[in-house]
Coordinates of C-alpha atoms in Angstrom, one line a residue:
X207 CA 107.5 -22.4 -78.1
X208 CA 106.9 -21.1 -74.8
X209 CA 103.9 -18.3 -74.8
X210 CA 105.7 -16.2 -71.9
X211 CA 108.4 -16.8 -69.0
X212 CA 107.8 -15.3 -65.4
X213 CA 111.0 -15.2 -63.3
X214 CA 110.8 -13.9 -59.8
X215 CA 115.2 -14.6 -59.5
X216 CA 114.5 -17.5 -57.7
X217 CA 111.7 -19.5 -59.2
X218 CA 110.4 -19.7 -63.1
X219 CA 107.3 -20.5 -64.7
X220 CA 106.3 -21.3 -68.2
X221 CA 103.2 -22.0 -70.4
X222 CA 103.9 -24.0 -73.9
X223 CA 100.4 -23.7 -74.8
X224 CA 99.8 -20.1 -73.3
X225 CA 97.2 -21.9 -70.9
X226 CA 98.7 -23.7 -68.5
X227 CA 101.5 -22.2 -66.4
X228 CA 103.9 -25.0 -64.8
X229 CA 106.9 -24.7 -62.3
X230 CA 110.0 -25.2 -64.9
X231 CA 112.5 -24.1 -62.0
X232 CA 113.3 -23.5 -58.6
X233 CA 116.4 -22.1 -57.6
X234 CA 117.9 -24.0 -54.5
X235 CA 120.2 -22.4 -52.1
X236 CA 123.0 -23.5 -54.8
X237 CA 121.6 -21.0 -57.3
X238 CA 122.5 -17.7 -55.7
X239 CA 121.0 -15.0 -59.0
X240 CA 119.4 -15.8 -61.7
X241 CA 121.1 -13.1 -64.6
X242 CA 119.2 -13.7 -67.7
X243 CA 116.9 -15.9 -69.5
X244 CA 116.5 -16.5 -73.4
X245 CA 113.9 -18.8 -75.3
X246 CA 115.2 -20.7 -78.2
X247 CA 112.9 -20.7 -81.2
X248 CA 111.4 -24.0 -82.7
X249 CA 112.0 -26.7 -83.1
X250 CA 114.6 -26.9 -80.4
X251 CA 112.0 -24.9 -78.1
X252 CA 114.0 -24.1 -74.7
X253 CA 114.1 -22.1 -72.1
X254 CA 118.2 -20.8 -71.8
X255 CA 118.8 -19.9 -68.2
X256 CA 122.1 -18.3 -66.9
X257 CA 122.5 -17.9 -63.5
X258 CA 124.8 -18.2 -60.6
X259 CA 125.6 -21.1 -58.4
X260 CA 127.3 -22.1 -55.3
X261 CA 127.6 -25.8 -56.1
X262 CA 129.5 -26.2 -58.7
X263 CA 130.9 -22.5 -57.9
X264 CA 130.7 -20.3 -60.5
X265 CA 128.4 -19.2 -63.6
X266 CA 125.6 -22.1 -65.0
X267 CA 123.7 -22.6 -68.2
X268 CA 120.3 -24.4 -68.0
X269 CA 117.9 -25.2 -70.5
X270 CA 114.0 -26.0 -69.6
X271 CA 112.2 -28.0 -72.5
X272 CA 108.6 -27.9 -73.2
X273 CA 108.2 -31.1 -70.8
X274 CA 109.8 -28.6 -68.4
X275 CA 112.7 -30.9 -67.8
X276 CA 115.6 -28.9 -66.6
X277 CA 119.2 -29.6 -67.5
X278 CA 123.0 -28.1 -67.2
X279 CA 124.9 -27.7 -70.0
X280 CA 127.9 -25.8 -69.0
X281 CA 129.8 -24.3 -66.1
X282 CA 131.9 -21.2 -66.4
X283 CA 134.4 -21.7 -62.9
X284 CA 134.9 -19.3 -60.8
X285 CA 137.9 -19.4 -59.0
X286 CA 138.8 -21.8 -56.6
X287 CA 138.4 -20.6 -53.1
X288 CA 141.2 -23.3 -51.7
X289 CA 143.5 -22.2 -54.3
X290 CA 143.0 -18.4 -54.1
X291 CA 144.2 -19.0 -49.8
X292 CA 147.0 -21.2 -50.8
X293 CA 148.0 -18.7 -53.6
X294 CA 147.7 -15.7 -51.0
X295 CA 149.7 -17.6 -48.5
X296 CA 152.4 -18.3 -50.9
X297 CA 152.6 -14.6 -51.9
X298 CA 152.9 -13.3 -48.2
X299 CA 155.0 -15.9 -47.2
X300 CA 157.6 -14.9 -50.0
X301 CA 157.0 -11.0 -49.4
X302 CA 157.2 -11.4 -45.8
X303 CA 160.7 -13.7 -46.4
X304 CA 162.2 -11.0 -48.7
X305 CA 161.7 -7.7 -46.6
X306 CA 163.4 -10.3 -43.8
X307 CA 166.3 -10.6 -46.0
X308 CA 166.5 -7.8 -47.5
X309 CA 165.2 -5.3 -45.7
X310 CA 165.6 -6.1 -41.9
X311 CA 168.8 -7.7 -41.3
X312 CA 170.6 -5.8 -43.9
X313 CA 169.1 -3.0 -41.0
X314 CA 170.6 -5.0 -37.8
X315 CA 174.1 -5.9 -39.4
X316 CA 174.5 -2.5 -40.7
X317 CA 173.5 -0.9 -37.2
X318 CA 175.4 -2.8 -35.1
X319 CA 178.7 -2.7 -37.7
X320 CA 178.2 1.6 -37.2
X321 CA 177.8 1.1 -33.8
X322 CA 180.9 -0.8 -33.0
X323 CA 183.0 1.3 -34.9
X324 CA 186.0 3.2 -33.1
X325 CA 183.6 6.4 -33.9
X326 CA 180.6 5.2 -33.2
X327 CA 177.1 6.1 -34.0
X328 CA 174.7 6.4 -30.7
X329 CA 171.5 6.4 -32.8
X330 CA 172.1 3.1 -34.2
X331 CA 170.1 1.5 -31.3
X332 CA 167.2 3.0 -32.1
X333 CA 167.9 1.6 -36.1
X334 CA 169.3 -1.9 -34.6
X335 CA 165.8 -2.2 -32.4
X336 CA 163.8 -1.5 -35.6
X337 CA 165.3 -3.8 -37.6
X338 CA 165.3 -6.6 -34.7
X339 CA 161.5 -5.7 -34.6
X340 CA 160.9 -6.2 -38.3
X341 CA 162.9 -9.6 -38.0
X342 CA 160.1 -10.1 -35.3
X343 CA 157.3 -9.7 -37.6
X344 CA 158.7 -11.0 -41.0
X345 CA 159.4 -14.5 -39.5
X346 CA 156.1 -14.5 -38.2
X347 CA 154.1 -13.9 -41.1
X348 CA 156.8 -15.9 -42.6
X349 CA 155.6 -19.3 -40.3
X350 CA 152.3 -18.3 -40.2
X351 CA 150.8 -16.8 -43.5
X352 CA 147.4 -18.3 -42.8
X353 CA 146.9 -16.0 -39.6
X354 CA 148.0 -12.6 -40.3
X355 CA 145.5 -10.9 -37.8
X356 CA 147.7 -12.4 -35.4
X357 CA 150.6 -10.1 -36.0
X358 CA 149.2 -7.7 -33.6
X359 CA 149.1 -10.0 -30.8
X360 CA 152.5 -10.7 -31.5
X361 CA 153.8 -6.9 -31.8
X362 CA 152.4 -5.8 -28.8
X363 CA 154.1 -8.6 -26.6
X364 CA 157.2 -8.0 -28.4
X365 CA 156.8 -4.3 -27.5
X366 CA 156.2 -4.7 -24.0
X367 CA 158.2 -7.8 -23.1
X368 CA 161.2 -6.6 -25.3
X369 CA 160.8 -3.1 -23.7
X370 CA 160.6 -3.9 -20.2
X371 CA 163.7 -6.3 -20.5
X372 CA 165.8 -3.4 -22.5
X373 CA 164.8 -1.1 -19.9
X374 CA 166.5 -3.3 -17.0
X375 CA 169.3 -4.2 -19.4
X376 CA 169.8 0.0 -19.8
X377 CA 169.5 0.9 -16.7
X378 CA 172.1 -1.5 -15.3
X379 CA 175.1 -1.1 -17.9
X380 CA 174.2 3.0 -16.6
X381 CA 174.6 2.3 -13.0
X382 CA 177.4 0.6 -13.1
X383 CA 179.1 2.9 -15.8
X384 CA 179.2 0.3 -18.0
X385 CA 177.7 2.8 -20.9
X386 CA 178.3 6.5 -22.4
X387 CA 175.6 8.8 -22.0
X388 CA 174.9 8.9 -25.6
X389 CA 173.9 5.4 -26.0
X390 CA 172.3 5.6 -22.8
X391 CA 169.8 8.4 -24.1
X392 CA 169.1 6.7 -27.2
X393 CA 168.5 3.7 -25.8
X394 CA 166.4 5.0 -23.0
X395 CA 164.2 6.9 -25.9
X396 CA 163.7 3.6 -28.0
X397 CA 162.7 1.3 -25.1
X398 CA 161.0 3.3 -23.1
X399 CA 158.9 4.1 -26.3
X400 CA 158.6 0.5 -26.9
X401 CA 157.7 -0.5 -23.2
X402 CA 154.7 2.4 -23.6
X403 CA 153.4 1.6 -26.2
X404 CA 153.1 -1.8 -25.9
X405 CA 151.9 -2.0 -22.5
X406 CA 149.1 -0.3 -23.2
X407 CA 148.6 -2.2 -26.2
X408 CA 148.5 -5.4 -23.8
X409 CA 146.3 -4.2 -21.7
X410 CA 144.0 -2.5 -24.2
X411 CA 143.4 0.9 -21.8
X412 CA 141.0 2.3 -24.3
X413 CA 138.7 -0.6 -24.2
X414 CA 134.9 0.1 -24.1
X415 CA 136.5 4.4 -22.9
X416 CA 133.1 6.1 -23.8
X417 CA 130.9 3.7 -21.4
X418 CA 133.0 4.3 -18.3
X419 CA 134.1 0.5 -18.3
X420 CA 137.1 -1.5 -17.5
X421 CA 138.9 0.6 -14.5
X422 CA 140.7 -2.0 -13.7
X423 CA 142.7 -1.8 -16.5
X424 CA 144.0 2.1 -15.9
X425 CA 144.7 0.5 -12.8
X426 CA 147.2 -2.2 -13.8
X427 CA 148.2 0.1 -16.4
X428 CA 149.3 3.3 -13.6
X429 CA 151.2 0.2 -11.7
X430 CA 153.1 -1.4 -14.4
X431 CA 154.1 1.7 -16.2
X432 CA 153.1 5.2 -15.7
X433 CA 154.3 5.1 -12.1
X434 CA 157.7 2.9 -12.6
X435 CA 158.7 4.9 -15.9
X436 CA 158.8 8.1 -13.2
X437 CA 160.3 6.4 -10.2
X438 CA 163.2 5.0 -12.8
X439 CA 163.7 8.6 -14.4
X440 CA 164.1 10.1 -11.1
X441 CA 166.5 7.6 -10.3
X442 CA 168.4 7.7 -13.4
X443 CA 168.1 11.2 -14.4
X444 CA 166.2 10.7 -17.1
X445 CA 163.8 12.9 -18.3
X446 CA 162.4 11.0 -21.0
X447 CA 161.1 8.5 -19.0
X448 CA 160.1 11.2 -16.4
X449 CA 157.8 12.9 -19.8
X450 CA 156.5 9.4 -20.6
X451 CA 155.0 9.2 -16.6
X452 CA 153.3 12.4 -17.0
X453 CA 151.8 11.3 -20.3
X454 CA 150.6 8.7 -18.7
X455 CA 149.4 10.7 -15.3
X456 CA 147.7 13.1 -17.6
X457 CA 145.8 10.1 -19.7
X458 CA 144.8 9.2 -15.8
X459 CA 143.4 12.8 -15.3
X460 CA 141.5 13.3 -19.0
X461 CA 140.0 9.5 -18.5
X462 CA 138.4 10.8 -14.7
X463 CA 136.7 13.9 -16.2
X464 CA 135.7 12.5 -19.2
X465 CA 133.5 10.1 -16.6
X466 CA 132.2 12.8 -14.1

């Protein structure tokens, strides 16, 4: 048999007559690791190699004969990259579809039956707006299991578009006393949350903060927001809104010393 193996992971060499040493084999880029190596004694006289491969994917046997002539005997798969996405795609797709069902519009029928009630239950906008979020996100993932990074995009338009347009909505029905003052607060609190938040989301304010970069967004940002949230709590007597402004003012103050 073979006198003595050298193996470097990638490349092996053997002497049969403890003499000569000969190239028996070179890993290609299809062989990631070679694990282990084990002679055969005579007369079968071989070289057993197991190692790991790329092409087929998963774990291969080889065997070197004294004519160093390499062949594959067996592949142990590993799993199937194709089928390990489609099986993760199934999964979320049925997770995401059963927290829609039975989690979020269980959340935005119950809310809006509590609400409509002859005693009714203020808070259930904030518990209706959570649950119309979650349909939000659960149909998405639901569509689009392939792409969850995506989600994020998709909250933080939902925030701010949804917000903005919940804000208007509120502040109409309250001028023209079309809305108790209960409802009014609650609803102010969970939109004008949402219209924060996702504003600055959007426009990603605390993008590249330590370098001092990206003013222009603080500027967009104090336009859009900060400033409107305070002009509309003045007008509306809101406080809530009035606190969110000076939130924001007082992120507009920390970011300018922070950068002196």
């Amino acid at each position: 048999g073979q006198d003595y193996v050298m193996d470097s992971q990638e490349v092996v060499y053997c002497s049969s007559d403890g003499l000569s040493v000969e190239l028996a084999f070179n890993a290609t880029k299809d062989i990631t690791y070679i694990n282990y190596m084990y002679v055969s004694p005579s007369p079968e006289d071989k070289l057993w190699i197991y190692a790991n491969s790329n092409n087929p994917y998963g774990e291969v046997i080889f065997s070197v004969n004294t004519n160093m002539v390499t062949e594959i005997h067996s592949v142990k798969e590993g799993f199937d990259s194709n089928d390990s996405c489609e099986d993760f795609e199934q999964e979320s797709r049925k997770f995401s579809l059963m927290t829609l069902f039975l989690s979020c519009i269980p959340v935005m029928f119950t809310s809006s039956f509590l609400y409509q009630r002859k005693n009714f239950i203020p808070s259930m906008v904030l518990s209706f707006y959570v649950g119309l979020t979650g349909v939000v996100a659960t149909s998405y993932l639901s569509l689009h299991p392939d792409v969850p990074n995506d989600l994020y995009d998709v909250i933080k338009w939902w925030l701010a578009v949804s917000g903005f347009a919940l804000l208007c909505l509120m502040s109409y029905l309250s001028l023209t006393q079309r809305i108790t003052s209960a409802v009014m607060s609650w609803g102010i609190f969970t939109f004008g949350v949402s219209y924060f938040a996702g504003t600055m989301m959007v426009i990603e304010i605390f993008s590249n903060f330590n370098d001092g970069g990206d003013w222009w967004r603080w500027i967009v940002i104090n336009i859009i927001t900060f400033i409107p949230l305070i002009v509309v709590g003045i007008s509306l007597g809101q406080m809530f809104l009035l606190a969110l402004g000076a939130i924001g003012l007082m992120m507009d103050v920390f970011r300018f010393t922070t950068q002196l």
